[in-house]
Amino acid sequence: MNMLGLFFSLLAIIGWSAYPTLVSYFGGKPVQGIFGATWGTFIVAIVLSLVMQMPMLQGANFWLAFFSGAAWAFGNVLTIMAFGMKDQDGNVLGSAKAMPISTAFQITANVVWGVIMLGNWGPVSSKVYGFIAVVVILVGAYMTTYQEKKSAGNMQLLMKAVGVLLIAQVGYSLYGILPQYTHGTDGMHMFLAQAMGMAAFGLILGIYEVAKNHNNIFQQSTTYKQIFSGFFFAMAALGYLVSAQPAMLGLATGFVLSQVSIVGATISGILVMHTKKTNKEWLVIAIGLILIVIAAAVTAFLKN
């Protein structure tokens, strides 16, 4: 077991536990959430690079990291849109429901790519246990969306959100996959280039919002509050980028472990946004979260 890889994976868990709830809490439009997240990450990346005196990546390595960051920003703006989607009665979907769905899609895509294309979980036994763990995680993620009283509006909203999150998955997949094809570098050195890609996308999106909708987000305090949420995302992005490297835990294990953050994101999303849950709903959600933690822990012991 790679203890350093596990440490960085823990950073990802903490960061991604807090990030979606903070985005929902600060509110504003999706473009403000994405600007705050990307520029918060960029600020952290600059400080880290200066303190550690890390040189900028060159050539293909730079562009692979840069476009992986831009791809994440594309996926995240759609995910934030899903957070704010409402049903016909005006009920907001929220991060507590959207994140488990997004997590399920991301785990499936990244594990399949990591195992089939990158050779993670080499032994047959590791593949079997790994895929069983993934199925258990998907079941757990589904359980966290449980509602005792369902309505047509609830289901319609959930289906719309699934469509948006499937498109977002394209960006998230490229975010995890592209850095795997760099050579002679590591996650720490890729972080600044990746953050530049994120920040560039966030800035372009902000300028587009001003030009098209005449909504100057750069004069609104919510935009800059969202930068605080970006600091937590920066912690998660760095932790995941390092832990998912082949010399650490690999893409499959690194990503699955990072998604234990769904536990913190779900609970904090319910509590901070004051979402009412019945005792039965809390029970089903708790069982789902326990399944996720146990199954993710299994992947930490799989051989590559």
XYZ file of C-alpha atoms in Angstrom:
304
model
C 0.000 0.000 0.000
C 1.355 3.429 -0.995
C 0.962 5.578 2.132
C 1.930 8.827 0.371
C -0.672 8.106 -2.280
C -3.261 7.517 0.452
C -2.343 10.831 2.099
C -2.971 12.768 -1.124
C -6.164 10.784 -1.651
C -7.285 11.976 1.798
C -6.734 15.592 0.694
C -9.012 14.914 -2.277
C -11.670 13.447 0.014
C -11.624 16.465 2.349
C -11.621 19.015 -0.480
C -14.390 17.419 -2.512
C -16.489 16.847 0.603
C -16.665 20.581 1.274
C -16.552 21.991 -2.265
C -20.038 21.165 -3.690
C -21.797 22.244 -0.492
C -19.942 25.568 -0.437
C -20.844 26.186 -4.087
C -24.531 25.615 -3.296
C -24.300 27.691 -0.097
C -22.731 30.767 -1.733
C -25.237 30.543 -4.598
C -25.233 32.775 -7.647
C -25.231 31.629 -11.253
C -23.244 28.589 -12.458
C -20.778 30.902 -14.208
C -19.951 32.487 -10.840
C -19.405 29.091 -9.260
C -17.062 27.984 -12.028
C -15.124 31.272 -11.994
C -14.628 31.047 -8.241
C -13.566 27.403 -8.330
C -11.124 27.837 -11.209
C -9.500 31.029 -9.969
C -9.331 29.771 -6.400
C -7.455 26.756 -7.744
C -5.230 28.967 -9.894
C -4.256 31.125 -6.904
C -3.321 28.056 -4.849
C -1.360 26.578 -7.776
C 0.669 29.779 -8.239
C 1.532 29.985 -4.527
C 2.487 26.300 -4.430
C 4.700 26.616 -7.524
C 6.484 29.677 -6.152
C 7.055 28.156 -2.712
C 8.336 24.863 -4.131
C 10.111 26.573 -7.051
C 8.655 24.183 -9.608
C 9.358 24.930 -13.300
C 6.519 25.227 -15.826
C 5.793 22.149 -17.926
C 6.816 22.238 -21.565
C 5.468 20.841 -24.831
C 2.931 18.024 -24.865
C 3.015 17.649 -21.081
C 1.865 21.251 -20.655
C -1.010 20.959 -23.127
C -2.222 17.627 -21.769
C -2.390 19.114 -18.257
C -3.854 22.419 -19.545
C -6.672 20.806 -21.511
C -7.437 18.380 -18.692
C -8.078 21.425 -16.484
C -10.267 23.090 -19.123
C -12.188 19.819 -19.553
C -12.861 19.695 -15.801
C -14.188 23.266 -15.893
C -16.564 22.305 -18.716
C -17.861 19.346 -16.713
C -18.163 21.342 -13.522
C -20.202 24.207 -14.949
C -22.785 21.654 -16.098
C -22.714 19.988 -12.670
C -23.297 23.328 -10.926
C -26.196 23.921 -13.322
C -27.616 20.576 -12.160
C -27.322 21.699 -8.505
C -29.671 24.611 -9.227
C -32.240 22.795 -11.391
C -35.826 23.039 -10.083
C -38.958 20.955 -10.466
C -42.395 22.356 -11.331
C -43.024 23.200 -7.673
C -39.795 25.193 -7.380
C -37.883 22.573 -5.369
C -34.132 22.723 -6.039
C -32.274 19.503 -6.855
C -29.217 20.538 -4.760
C -25.737 19.065 -4.373
C -26.887 16.266 -2.031
C -28.825 14.618 -4.883
C -26.713 15.676 -7.860
C -23.323 14.631 -6.471
C -24.119 10.912 -5.990
C -25.319 10.704 -9.612
C -22.230 12.524 -10.877
C -19.992 10.350 -8.709
C -21.527 7.153 -10.079
C -20.855 8.258 -13.667
C -17.299 9.355 -12.886
C -16.350 6.176 -11.043
C -17.653 3.977 -13.853
C -15.847 5.904 -16.598
C -12.515 6.282 -14.805
C -12.344 2.710 -13.515
C -13.177 1.211 -16.918
C -10.515 3.372 -18.595
C -7.935 2.753 -15.880
C -8.391 -1.022 -15.953
C -8.814 -1.588 -19.696
C -6.542 1.093 -21.182
C -3.952 1.673 -18.454
C -3.635 -1.820 -16.969
C -4.656 -0.923 -13.391
C -5.681 -3.829 -11.151
C -3.520 -6.224 -13.177
C -4.278 -9.622 -11.557
C -7.626 -11.220 -12.407
C -8.526 -11.364 -8.705
C -7.949 -7.611 -8.371
C -10.215 -6.930 -11.360
C -12.982 -9.119 -9.925
C -12.843 -7.543 -6.458
C -12.466 -4.084 -7.980
C -15.506 -4.330 -10.200
C -17.583 -5.785 -7.354
C -16.520 -2.781 -5.259
C -17.550 -0.398 -8.053
C -20.984 -2.021 -8.317
C -21.422 -1.692 -4.543
C -20.416 1.996 -4.749
C -22.955 2.602 -7.522
C -25.676 0.945 -5.429
C -24.641 3.058 -2.430
C -24.692 6.245 -4.536
C -28.195 5.411 -5.762
C -29.377 4.845 -2.191
C -28.240 8.339 -1.172
C -30.837 9.822 -3.564
C -33.699 7.911 -1.915
C -36.978 9.755 -1.336
C -39.808 8.208 0.669
C -42.445 10.232 -1.173
C -41.784 10.511 -4.903
C -43.727 12.712 -7.275
C -43.794 13.017 -11.047
C -42.001 16.344 -10.691
C -39.209 14.763 -8.628
C -38.619 12.020 -11.187
C -38.772 14.407 -14.134
C -36.224 16.681 -12.484
C -33.957 13.720 -11.696
C -34.072 12.523 -15.317
C -33.197 16.002 -16.617
C -30.293 16.124 -14.184
C -29.057 12.718 -15.380
C -28.939 14.035 -18.964
C -26.941 17.123 -17.961
C -24.553 15.094 -15.792
C -23.931 12.570 -18.586
C -22.697 15.415 -20.809
C -20.618 16.755 -17.916
C -19.001 13.323 -17.645
C -17.178 13.903 -20.949
C -15.252 16.749 -19.331
C -14.649 14.853 -16.097
C -13.353 11.806 -17.986
C -10.820 13.879 -19.923
C -9.792 15.544 -16.649
C -8.796 12.176 -15.219
C -7.485 10.529 -18.380
C -5.317 13.171 -20.121
C -2.712 13.512 -17.288
C -2.121 9.751 -17.487
C -0.436 10.256 -20.873
C 2.200 12.760 -19.738
C 5.822 11.592 -19.514
C 8.693 12.395 -17.168
C 6.650 14.505 -14.751
C 4.321 14.079 -11.778
C 1.100 15.428 -10.328
C 2.723 18.224 -8.346
C 4.431 19.613 -11.432
C 1.261 19.292 -13.530
C -0.888 21.220 -11.084
C -0.119 24.759 -12.288
C -0.650 23.943 -15.982
C -3.911 22.193 -15.118
C -5.049 25.163 -13.014
C -4.224 27.498 -15.929
C -6.574 25.508 -18.149
C -9.303 25.769 -15.516
C -8.785 29.495 -15.004
C -8.761 30.194 -18.756
C -12.108 28.434 -19.175
C -13.558 30.233 -16.150
C -12.423 33.633 -17.439
C -13.775 33.043 -20.958
C -17.094 31.928 -19.492
C -17.230 35.044 -17.302
C -16.490 37.376 -20.243
C -19.149 35.586 -22.324
C -21.703 36.111 -19.527
C -20.918 39.850 -19.490
C -21.061 40.199 -23.289
C -24.137 38.051 -23.978
C -26.334 38.576 -20.928
C -25.016 41.992 -19.841
C -24.469 40.504 -16.399
C -21.155 41.747 -15.018
C -20.272 38.956 -12.591
C -16.951 40.676 -11.884
C -18.801 43.401 -9.967
C -20.749 40.956 -7.772
C -19.572 39.819 -4.353
C -20.915 36.277 -4.870
C -18.309 35.717 -7.586
C -15.486 36.385 -5.139
C -17.097 34.397 -2.322
C -17.014 31.428 -4.667
C -13.209 31.743 -4.815
C -13.229 30.454 -1.230
C -14.940 27.271 -2.432
C -12.206 27.116 -5.071
C -9.555 26.783 -2.354
C -11.189 23.539 -1.238
C -11.400 22.346 -4.810
C -7.693 23.141 -5.208
C -6.913 20.840 -2.272
C -8.973 18.096 -3.891
C -7.554 18.620 -7.383
C -3.958 18.447 -6.164
C -4.652 15.431 -3.965
C -6.341 13.539 -6.778
C -3.815 14.522 -9.432
C -0.939 13.192 -7.327
C -2.666 10.080 -5.946
C -3.907 8.947 -9.377
C -0.423 8.892 -10.902
C 0.891 5.422 -11.900
C 3.714 5.669 -9.321
C 1.164 6.321 -6.562
C -2.229 4.543 -6.576
C -3.084 4.590 -10.276
C -6.171 6.072 -11.927
C -8.660 3.357 -10.903
C -7.819 3.211 -7.176
C -6.924 6.908 -6.846
C -10.223 8.005 -8.309
C -12.394 5.531 -6.404
C -10.819 6.542 -3.080
C -11.226 10.240 -3.835
C -14.940 9.687 -4.339
C -15.412 8.755 -0.690
C -15.934 12.532 -0.596
C -19.526 11.783 -1.566
C -20.088 10.950 2.116
C -19.112 14.426 3.311
C -20.735 16.137 0.320
C -24.060 14.367 0.845
C -24.272 14.916 4.607
C -23.034 18.523 4.509
C -25.324 19.275 1.559
C -28.352 18.058 3.518
C -27.399 19.862 6.746
C -26.119 23.165 5.359
C -28.950 23.535 2.827
C -31.504 22.490 5.505
C -32.964 19.679 3.399
C -35.661 17.841 5.350
C -35.300 14.055 5.547
C -37.559 11.472 7.162
C -36.105 8.842 9.509
C -36.452 6.205 6.780
C -34.650 8.424 4.262
C -31.795 9.006 6.738
C -31.533 5.246 7.304
C -31.332 4.405 3.600
C -28.856 7.241 2.966
C -26.669 6.078 5.888
C -26.597 2.493 4.575
C -25.669 3.780 1.120
C -22.808 5.886 2.483
C -21.480 2.975 4.560
C -21.476 0.761 1.461
C -19.507 3.414 -0.433
C -16.845 3.718 2.288
C -16.392 -0.058 2.663
C -16.214 -0.710 -1.089
C -13.805 2.181 -1.683
C -11.566 0.885 1.140
C -11.361 -2.483 -0.636
C -9.846 -0.844 -3.731
C -6.959 0.559 -1.650
C -5.687 -2.997 -1.108
C -5.907 -4.188 -4.728
C -2.696 -5.024 -6.559
C -1.845 -3.214 -9.793
